[in-house]
Structure formats: structure tokens, C-alpha cells
Coordinates of C-alpha atoms in Angstrom, one line a residue:
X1 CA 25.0 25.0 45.8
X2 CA 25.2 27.6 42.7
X3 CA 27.9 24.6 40.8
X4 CA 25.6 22.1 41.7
X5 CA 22.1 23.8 39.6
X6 CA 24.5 24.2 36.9
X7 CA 25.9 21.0 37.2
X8 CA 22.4 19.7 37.4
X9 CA 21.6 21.6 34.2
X10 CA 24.4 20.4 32.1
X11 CA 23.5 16.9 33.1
X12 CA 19.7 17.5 31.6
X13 CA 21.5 18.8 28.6
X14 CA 23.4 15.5 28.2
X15 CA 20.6 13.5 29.1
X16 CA 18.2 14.6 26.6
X17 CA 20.7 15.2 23.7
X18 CA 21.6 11.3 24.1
X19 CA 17.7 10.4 24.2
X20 CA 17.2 12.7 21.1
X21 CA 19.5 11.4 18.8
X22 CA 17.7 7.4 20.0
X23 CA 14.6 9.1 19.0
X24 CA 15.0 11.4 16.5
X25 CA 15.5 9.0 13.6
X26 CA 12.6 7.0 14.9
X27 CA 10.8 10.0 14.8
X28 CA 11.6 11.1 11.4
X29 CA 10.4 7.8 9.6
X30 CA 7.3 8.1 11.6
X31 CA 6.9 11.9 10.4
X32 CA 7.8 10.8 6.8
X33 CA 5.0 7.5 7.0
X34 CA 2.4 9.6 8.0
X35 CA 3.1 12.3 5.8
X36 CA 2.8 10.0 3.0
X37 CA -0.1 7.7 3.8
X38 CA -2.3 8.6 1.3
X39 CA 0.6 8.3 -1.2
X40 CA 0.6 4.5 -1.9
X41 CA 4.3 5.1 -4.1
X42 CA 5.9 7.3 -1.3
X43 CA 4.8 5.3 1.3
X44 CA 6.1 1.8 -0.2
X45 CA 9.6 3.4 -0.9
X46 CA 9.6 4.5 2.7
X47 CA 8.7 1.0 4.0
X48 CA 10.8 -1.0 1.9
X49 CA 13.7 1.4 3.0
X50 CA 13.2 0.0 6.5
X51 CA 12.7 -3.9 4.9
X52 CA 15.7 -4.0 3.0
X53 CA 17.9 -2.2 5.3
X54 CA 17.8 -5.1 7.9
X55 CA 18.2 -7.6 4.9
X56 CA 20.2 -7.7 2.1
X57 CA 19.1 -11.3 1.1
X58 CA 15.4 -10.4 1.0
X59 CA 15.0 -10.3 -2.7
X60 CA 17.5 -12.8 -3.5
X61 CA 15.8 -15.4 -1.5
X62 CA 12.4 -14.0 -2.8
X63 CA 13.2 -14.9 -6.8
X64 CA 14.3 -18.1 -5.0
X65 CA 10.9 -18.6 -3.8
X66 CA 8.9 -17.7 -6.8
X67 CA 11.2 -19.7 -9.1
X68 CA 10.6 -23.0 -7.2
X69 CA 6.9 -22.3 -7.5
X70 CA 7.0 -21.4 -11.0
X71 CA 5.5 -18.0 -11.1
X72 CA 8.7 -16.3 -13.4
X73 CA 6.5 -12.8 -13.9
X74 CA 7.1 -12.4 -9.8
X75 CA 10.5 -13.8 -9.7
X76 CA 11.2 -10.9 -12.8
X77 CA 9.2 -8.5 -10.7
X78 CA 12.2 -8.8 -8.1
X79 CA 14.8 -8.6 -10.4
X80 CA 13.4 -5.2 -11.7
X81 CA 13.2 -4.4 -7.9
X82 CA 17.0 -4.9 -7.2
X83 CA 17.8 -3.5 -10.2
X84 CA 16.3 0.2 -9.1
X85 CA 17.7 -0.1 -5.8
X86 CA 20.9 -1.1 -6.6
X87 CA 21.1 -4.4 -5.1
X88 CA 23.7 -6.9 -6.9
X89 CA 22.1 -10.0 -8.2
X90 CA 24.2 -13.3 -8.9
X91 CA 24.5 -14.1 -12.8
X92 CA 23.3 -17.5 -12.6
X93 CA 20.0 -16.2 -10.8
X94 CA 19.2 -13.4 -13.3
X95 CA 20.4 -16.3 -16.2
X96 CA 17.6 -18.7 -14.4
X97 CA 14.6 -16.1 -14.2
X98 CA 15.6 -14.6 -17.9
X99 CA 14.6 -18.7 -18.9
X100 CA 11.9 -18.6 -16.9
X101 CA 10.7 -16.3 -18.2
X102 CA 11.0 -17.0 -21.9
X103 CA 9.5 -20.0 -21.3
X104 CA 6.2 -18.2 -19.8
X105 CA 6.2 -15.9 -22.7
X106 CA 6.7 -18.7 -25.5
X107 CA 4.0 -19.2 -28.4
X108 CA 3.1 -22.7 -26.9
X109 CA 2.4 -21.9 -23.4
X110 CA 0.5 -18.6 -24.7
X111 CA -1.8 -20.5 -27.1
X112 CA -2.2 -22.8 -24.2
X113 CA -3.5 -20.9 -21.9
X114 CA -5.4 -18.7 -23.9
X115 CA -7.7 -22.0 -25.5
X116 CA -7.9 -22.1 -21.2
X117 CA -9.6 -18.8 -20.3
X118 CA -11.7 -19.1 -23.4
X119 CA -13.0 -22.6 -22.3
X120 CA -12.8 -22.5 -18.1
X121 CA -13.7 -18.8 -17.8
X122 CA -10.4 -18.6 -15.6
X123 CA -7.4 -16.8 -15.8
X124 CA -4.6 -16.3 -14.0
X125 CA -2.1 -14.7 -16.5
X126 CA -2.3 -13.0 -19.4
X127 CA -2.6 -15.1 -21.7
X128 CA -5.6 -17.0 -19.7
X129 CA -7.0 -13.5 -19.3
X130 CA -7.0 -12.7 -23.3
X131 CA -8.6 -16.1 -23.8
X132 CA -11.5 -15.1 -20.9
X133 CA -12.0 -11.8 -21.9
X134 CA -12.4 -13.1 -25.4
X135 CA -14.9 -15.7 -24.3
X136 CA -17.0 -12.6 -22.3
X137 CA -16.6 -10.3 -25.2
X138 CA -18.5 -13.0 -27.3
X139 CA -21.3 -12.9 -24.3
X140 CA -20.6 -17.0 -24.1
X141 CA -18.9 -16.4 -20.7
X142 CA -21.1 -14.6 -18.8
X143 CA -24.0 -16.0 -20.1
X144 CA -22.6 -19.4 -18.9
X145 CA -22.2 -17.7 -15.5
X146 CA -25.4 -16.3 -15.5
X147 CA -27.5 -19.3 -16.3
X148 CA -26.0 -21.6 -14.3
X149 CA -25.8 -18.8 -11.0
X150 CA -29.4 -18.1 -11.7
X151 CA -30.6 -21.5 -11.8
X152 CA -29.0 -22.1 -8.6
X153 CA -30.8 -19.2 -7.0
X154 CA -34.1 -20.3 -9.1
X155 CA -34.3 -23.6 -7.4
X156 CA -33.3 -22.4 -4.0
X157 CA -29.6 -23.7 -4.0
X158 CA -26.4 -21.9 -2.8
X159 CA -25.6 -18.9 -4.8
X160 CA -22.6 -16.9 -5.4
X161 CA -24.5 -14.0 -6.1
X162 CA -21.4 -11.9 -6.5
X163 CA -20.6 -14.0 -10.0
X164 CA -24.4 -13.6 -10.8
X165 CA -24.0 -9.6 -10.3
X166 CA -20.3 -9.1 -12.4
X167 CA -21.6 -11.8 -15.0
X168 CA -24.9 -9.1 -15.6
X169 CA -23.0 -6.0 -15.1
X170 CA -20.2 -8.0 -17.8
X171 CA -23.0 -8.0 -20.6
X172 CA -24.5 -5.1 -20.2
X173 CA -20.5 -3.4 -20.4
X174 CA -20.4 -5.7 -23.5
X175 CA -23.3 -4.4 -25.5
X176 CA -21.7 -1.0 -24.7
X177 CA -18.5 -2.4 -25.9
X178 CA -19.7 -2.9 -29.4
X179 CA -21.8 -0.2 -29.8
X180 CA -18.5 2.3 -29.0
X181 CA -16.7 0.1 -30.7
X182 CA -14.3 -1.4 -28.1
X183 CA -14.4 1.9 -26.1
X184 CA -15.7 0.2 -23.1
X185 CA -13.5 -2.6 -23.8
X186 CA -11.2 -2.3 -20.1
X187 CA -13.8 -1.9 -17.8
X188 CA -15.0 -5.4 -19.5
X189 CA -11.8 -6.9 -19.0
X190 CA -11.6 -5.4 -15.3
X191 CA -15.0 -6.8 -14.6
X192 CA -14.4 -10.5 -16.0
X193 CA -11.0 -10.7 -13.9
X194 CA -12.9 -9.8 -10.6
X195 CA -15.1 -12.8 -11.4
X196 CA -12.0 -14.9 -11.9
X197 CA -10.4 -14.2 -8.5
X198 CA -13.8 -14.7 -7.1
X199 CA -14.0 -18.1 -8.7
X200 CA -10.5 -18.9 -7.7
X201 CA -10.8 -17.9 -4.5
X202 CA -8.2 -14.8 -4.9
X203 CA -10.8 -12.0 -4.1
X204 CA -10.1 -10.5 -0.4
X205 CA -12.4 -10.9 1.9
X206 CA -13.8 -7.2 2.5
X207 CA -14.2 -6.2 -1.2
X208 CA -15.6 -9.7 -2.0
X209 CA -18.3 -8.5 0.6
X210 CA -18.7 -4.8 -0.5
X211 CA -19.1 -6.0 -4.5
X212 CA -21.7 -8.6 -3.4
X213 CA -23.6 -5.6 -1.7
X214 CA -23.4 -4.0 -4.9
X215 CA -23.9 -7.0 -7.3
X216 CA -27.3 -7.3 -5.4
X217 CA -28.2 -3.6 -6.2
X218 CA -27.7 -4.4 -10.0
X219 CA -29.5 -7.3 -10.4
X220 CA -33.4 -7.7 -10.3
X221 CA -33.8 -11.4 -9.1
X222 CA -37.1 -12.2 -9.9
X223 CA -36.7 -10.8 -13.4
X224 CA -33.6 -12.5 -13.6
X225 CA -34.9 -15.7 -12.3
X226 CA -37.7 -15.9 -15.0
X227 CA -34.9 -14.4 -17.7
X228 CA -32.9 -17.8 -16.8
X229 CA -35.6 -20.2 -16.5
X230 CA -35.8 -20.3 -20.2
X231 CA -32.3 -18.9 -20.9
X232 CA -29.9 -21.6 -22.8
X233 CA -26.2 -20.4 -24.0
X234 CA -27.8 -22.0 -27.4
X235 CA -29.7 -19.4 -27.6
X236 CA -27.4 -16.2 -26.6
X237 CA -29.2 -13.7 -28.4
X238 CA -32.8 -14.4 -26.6
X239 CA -31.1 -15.3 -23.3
X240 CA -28.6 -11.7 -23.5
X241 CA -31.9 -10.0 -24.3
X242 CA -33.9 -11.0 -21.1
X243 CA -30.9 -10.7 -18.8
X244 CA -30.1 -7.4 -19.8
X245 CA -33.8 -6.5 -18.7
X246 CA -33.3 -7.7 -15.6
X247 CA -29.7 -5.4 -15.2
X248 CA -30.0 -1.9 -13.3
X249 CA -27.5 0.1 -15.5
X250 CA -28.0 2.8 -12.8
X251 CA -27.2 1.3 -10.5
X252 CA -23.6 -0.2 -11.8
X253 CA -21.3 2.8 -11.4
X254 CA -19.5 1.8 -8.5
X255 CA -18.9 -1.6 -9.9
X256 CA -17.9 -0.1 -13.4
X257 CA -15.6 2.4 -11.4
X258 CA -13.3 -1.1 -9.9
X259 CA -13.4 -2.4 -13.3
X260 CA -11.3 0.5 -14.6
X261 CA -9.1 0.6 -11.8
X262 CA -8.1 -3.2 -12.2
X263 CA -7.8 -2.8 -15.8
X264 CA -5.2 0.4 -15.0
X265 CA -3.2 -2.3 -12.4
X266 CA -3.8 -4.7 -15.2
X267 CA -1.9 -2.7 -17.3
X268 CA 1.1 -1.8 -15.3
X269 CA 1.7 -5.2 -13.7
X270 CA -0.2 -7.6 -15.7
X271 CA -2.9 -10.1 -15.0
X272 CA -0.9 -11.6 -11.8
X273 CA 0.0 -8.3 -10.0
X274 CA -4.1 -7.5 -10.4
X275 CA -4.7 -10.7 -8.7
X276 CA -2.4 -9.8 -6.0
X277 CA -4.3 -6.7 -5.8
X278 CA -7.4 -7.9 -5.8
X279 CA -6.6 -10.6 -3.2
X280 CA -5.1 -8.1 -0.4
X281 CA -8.3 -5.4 -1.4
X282 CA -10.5 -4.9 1.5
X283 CA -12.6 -2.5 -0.6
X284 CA -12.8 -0.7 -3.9
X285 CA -10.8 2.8 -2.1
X286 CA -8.0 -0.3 -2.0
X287 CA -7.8 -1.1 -5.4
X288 CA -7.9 2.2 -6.2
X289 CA -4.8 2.6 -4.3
X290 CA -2.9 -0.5 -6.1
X291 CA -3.7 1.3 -9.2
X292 CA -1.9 4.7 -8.5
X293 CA 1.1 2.6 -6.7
X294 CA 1.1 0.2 -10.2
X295 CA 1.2 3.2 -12.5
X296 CA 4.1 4.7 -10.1
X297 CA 6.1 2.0 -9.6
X298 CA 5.6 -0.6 -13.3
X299 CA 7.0 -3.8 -12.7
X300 CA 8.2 -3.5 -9.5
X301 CA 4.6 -4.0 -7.9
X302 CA 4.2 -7.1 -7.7
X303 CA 7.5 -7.8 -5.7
X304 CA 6.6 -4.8 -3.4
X305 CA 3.0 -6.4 -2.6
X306 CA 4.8 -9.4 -1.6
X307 CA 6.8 -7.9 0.6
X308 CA 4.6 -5.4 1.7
X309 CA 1.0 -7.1 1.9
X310 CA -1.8 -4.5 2.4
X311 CA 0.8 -2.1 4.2
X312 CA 1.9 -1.0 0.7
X313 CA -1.2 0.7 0.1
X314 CA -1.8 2.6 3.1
X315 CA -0.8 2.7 6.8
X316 CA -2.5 -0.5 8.8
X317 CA -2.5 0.1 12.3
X318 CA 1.0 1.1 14.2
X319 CA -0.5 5.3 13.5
X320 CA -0.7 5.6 17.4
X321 CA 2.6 3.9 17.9
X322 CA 4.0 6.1 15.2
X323 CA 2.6 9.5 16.9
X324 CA 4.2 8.0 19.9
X325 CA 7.6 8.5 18.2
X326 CA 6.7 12.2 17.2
X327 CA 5.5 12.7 20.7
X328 CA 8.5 11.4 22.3
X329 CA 10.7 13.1 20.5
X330 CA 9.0 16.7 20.8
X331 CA 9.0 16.2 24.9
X332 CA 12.8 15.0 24.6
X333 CA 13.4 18.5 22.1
X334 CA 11.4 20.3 24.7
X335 CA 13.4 19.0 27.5
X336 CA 17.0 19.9 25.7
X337 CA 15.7 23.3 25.3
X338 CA 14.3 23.8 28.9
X339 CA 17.9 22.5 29.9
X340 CA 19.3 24.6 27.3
X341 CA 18.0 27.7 28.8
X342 CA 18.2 26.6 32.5
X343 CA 22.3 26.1 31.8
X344 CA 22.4 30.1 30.3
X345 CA 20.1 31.6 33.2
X346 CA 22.1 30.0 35.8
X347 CA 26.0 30.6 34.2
X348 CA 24.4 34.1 33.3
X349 CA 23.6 34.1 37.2
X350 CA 27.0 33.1 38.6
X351 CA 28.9 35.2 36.2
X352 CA 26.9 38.2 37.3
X353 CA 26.8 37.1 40.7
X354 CA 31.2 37.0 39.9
X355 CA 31.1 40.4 38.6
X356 CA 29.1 41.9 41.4
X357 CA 31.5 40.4 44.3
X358 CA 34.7 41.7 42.5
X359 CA 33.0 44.8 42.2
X360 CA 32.3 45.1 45.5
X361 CA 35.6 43.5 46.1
X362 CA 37.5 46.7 44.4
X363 CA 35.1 49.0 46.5
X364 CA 36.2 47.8 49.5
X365 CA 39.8 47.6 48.5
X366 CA 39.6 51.5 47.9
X367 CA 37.9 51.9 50.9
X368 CA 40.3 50.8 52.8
X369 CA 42.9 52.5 51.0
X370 CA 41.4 55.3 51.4
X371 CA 41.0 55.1 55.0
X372 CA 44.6 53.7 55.1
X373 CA 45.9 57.2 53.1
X374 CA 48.5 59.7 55.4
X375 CA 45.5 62.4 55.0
X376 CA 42.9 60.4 56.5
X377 CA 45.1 59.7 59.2
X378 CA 46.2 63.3 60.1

């Protein structure tokens, strides 16, 4: 019976060393995710650890991908990302994006698409972007969006009032712009590309909803509705002056605060990583986010927001699962130890138990020597 508890002991031991070492690396990714989920660059590098390291072909077949579609800046974002973790890339593929992305970069395509923001209001890169910006700078772009918003909401019609709100809060940024003399120049730029992905359909969903919430807050609609009745973008001086009436500077700060922190992704990544940005955002904390992981992590952004989605900014859902893993593994820790200690009590038992019946062993032995001696006997 004694052999058998220690037996039984030794057996826990075995048992919850095997399940520890299942667990325990399980466990520590979980400890390091959580640890770093309000660290949008740690907790990327940690998720792309466990991405990559199930395969190797992810990023090749990624810059395959983006080549086909003809977006070189991504297909170059991937490249950078291999490069920093080390992960060979065949010649002819690197040979293939490096064209690419000449081409992209050439004088032509940049003109091109510059004369395009400046006319469309729409950018997608950054050349569009210049050509936008330009267009908004010179009050012809937002004015444009505000005339023809507010007229729809004059006569009733559908209304992206989100437009309406970013096109006010864009000249009221711009008369601030000149008078600093460019100083307010970003948060214009960060502004004007939130329009664009709202106009292209690139703005997510939730922060699309929270910036119309706050476009409304900015705007004065029945001061902006008589502003635009008579507004013309022949007459941009007249037209700026009645819409600015109708804007609630006060009221713009949060809206201001998202243009900065697109204009700090824009930086990093360019005009197509704040896109990406902007279209995985569920709120402005979001965006925020992309633009601490852009700063951290450069080029490399844009290939980890294609990878990663949303998840590179901060832990969606799986939290409980991952406390799971740390719970597991402290039971399974507690349960070695318990077995631990249950194998030294009961060893510590029989070999005092042992020691006690050889002692008493002896004793009786002299006893009976004793007994047995020629001067007991006499």
C-alpha cells in the first residue's frame, strides 16, 4: 500500500509535467498577447511570429497577389517585410516588384494622377493625394463638396452628411492653414483623405458612423443650407465666407485630432497604407493605433495590415480563450507541485518509516543477545 501512494505520486508527477510542457508554450504566447495589447508594434511582431511560422510561402505568395493586381507600393511593402525577418526572396520576384515599382514612381504616372485628385477630388496614392490636397488647399474642393452636399440636403435629397461635415471642417483648417502659414497644413491633408475613403467607399464602417456623429456636431444645417442656396464655386470667396459661419470650430477637435493621426500613418506608409487604415478603423482610438504601429514599423505596415486585418491593432476577441491557456497552465503548475510535494512527504514517510523498523530491528537484536549472554543465564 505505502509503494502504491508513491507510485501513485510519481505517476501525477509524469502526468502533469507531460501536460505542462503541451501547455506551457501555449500559455506563454497568450501571456506575451495580452501583455502587449495595447502595444499595436509588440503585438503585431508577436502575431505574425505565429502567421509566418506555419508558412513560409505567405509573403511570397502575397507580392504575388499584389503584383497581379497592380498595387507595387504593397507588393514592396512585403519585400521590406521579408527582408527584416530574414525570409529569402527569389531574384526574379524582387527584379519584378523593383519594376513595378519604378513604373509607379515615374514622372508620367505621377503628373497623371496628380491632374486626377486635383480634378475628381479622389485619391488613392500619393500622387492623387498631392493633386486633392492641392485642389482643397485652394478651397475649390471642398467648396465643390459642400455645395453640392448642401443642396442635396436643401431640397430634401439623400445626404452624405459625413462629406458635408469633413468638407466644412476642411475650410475652416484651410483658412488656418494660411494664416500659420502652412502650419495646419497635415491635419488638412488628414481631413481631405478621410473624405476620399468615404467617397470611395474605403472608410470602415464604425468610424464612418462615429465621424458622421461628429460631422453633425460641426455643422449648423440651417445656416449651412441658406450659405449654399446662393453659394456657387464661381464665387469662392462669398460662398467660403458664409460656410465658414455656419462651422462650429468648437466643436471640431475630435475630428481635427483623426486628421493628425492619418496624416502621421500617411507619412510612414504613404497614401495607401492610410487607406488600409482607414478602412479596417472602427473608431478614431483605431486609427490612433495604426499610427503608433506605422511610426514603429515604416514600410512594413501595410503588408502586416494585410496579413493581420484589425488584429494588428489590438486583440479582437480570443482574450477569454487566451486566459484559458494561462489558467490551464497555472492548474497544470499547481498540480506538478502538489505531486511534487505529495512524492517527498510520502518517500520522506517510508524512509523514516525504514529507519524506525531497523531501529527497532537492532533493539530487538540486542535484546535478545542480551538475554541469550552466559550471565543472564546463570
Amino acid at each position: 500500500m505505502k509503494w502504491l501512494r508513491i507510485s501513485t505520486a510519481l505517476t501525477g508527477i509524469a502526468a502533469c509535467g507531460f501536460m505542462l510542457a503541451q501547455v506551457a508554450p501555449h500559455a506563454r504566447e497568450a501571456g506575451a498577447i495580452l501583455a502587449a495589447q495595447d502595444d499595436p508594434a509588440a503585438l503585431s511582431e508577436i502575431k505574425l511570429d505565429a502567421l509566418l511560422r506555419h508558412n513560409d510561402r505567405l509573403i511570397q505568395d502575397n507580392i504575388e497577389v499584389a503584383l497581379a493586381s497592380g498595387d507595387a507600393d504593397l507588393a514592396d511593402s512585403f519585400v521590406a517585410l521579408a527582408r527584416d525577418r530574414n525570409i529569402a526572396l527569389p531574384d526574379d520576384l524582387l527584379s519584378r516588384v523593383g519594376d513595378a515599382v519604378k513604373a509607379e514612381n515615374s514622372t508620367s504616372h505621377f503628373a497623371k494622377r496628380f491632374a486626377t485628385g486635383l480634378v475628381t477630388g479622389n485619391a488613392d496614392d500619393v500622387a492623387s493625394l498631392s493633386g486633392t490636397v492641392a485642389g482643397d488647399l485652394f478651397v475649390i474642393g471642398d467648396i465643390r463638396d459642400v455645395v453640392r452636399e448642401g443642396k442635396h440636403l436643401a431640397m430634401g435629397e439623400e445626404t452624405d452628411r459625413l462629406v458635408l461635415g469633413l468638407a466644412a471642417a476642411g475650410l475652416a483648417v484651410t483658412a488656418v492653414t494660411y494664416v500659420s502659414v502652412g502650419g495646419a497644413a497635415p491635419v488638412r491633408a488628414g481631413l481631405t483623405l478621410v473624405k476620399d475613403a468615404r467617397k470611395v467607399g474605403r472608410l470602415g464602417e464604425g468610424l464612418a458612423a462615429w465621424a458622421g456623429r461628429s460631422a453633425r456636431e460641426v455643422v449648423d444645417t440651417p445656416m449651412l443650407q441658406n450659405a449654399v442656396a446662393s453659394g456657387s464655386v464661381l464665387r469662392p470667396g462669398q460662398t467660403l465666407s458664409a460656410i465658414k459661419a455656419a462651422f462650429r470650430a468648437e466643436k471640431a477637435g475630435a475630428l481635427v485630432r483623426l486628421g493628425k493621426d492619418v496624416t502621421r500613418v500617411v507619412e510612414k506608409t504613404g497614401t495607401r497604407g492610410a487607406m488600409d487604415s482607414l478602412r479596417i478603423a472602427e473608431g478614431p482610438k483605431d486609427v490612433a493605433r495604426a499610427a503608433r504601429l506605422a511610426e514603429a514599423q515604416g514600410g512594413k505596415t501595410r503588408a502586416i495590415l494585410k496579413l493581420l486585418g484589425r488584429g494588428a491593432l489590438l486583440l479582437i476577441g480570443g482574450a477569454f480563450n487566451l486566459a484559458l491557456w494561462l489558467f490551464g497552465a497555472a492548474l497544470t503548475l499547481l498540480g506538478l507541485l502538489f505531486s511534487i510535494k505529495a512524492t517527498t512527504e510520502r518517500l520522506t514517510q517510508a524512509w523514516c518509516d525504514r529507519r524506525r523498523a531497523r531501529r527497532l530491528r537492532q533493539a530487538r537484536i540486542a535484546a535478545e543477545a542480551v538475554l541469550a549472554s552466559p550471565a543472564v543465564t546463570a
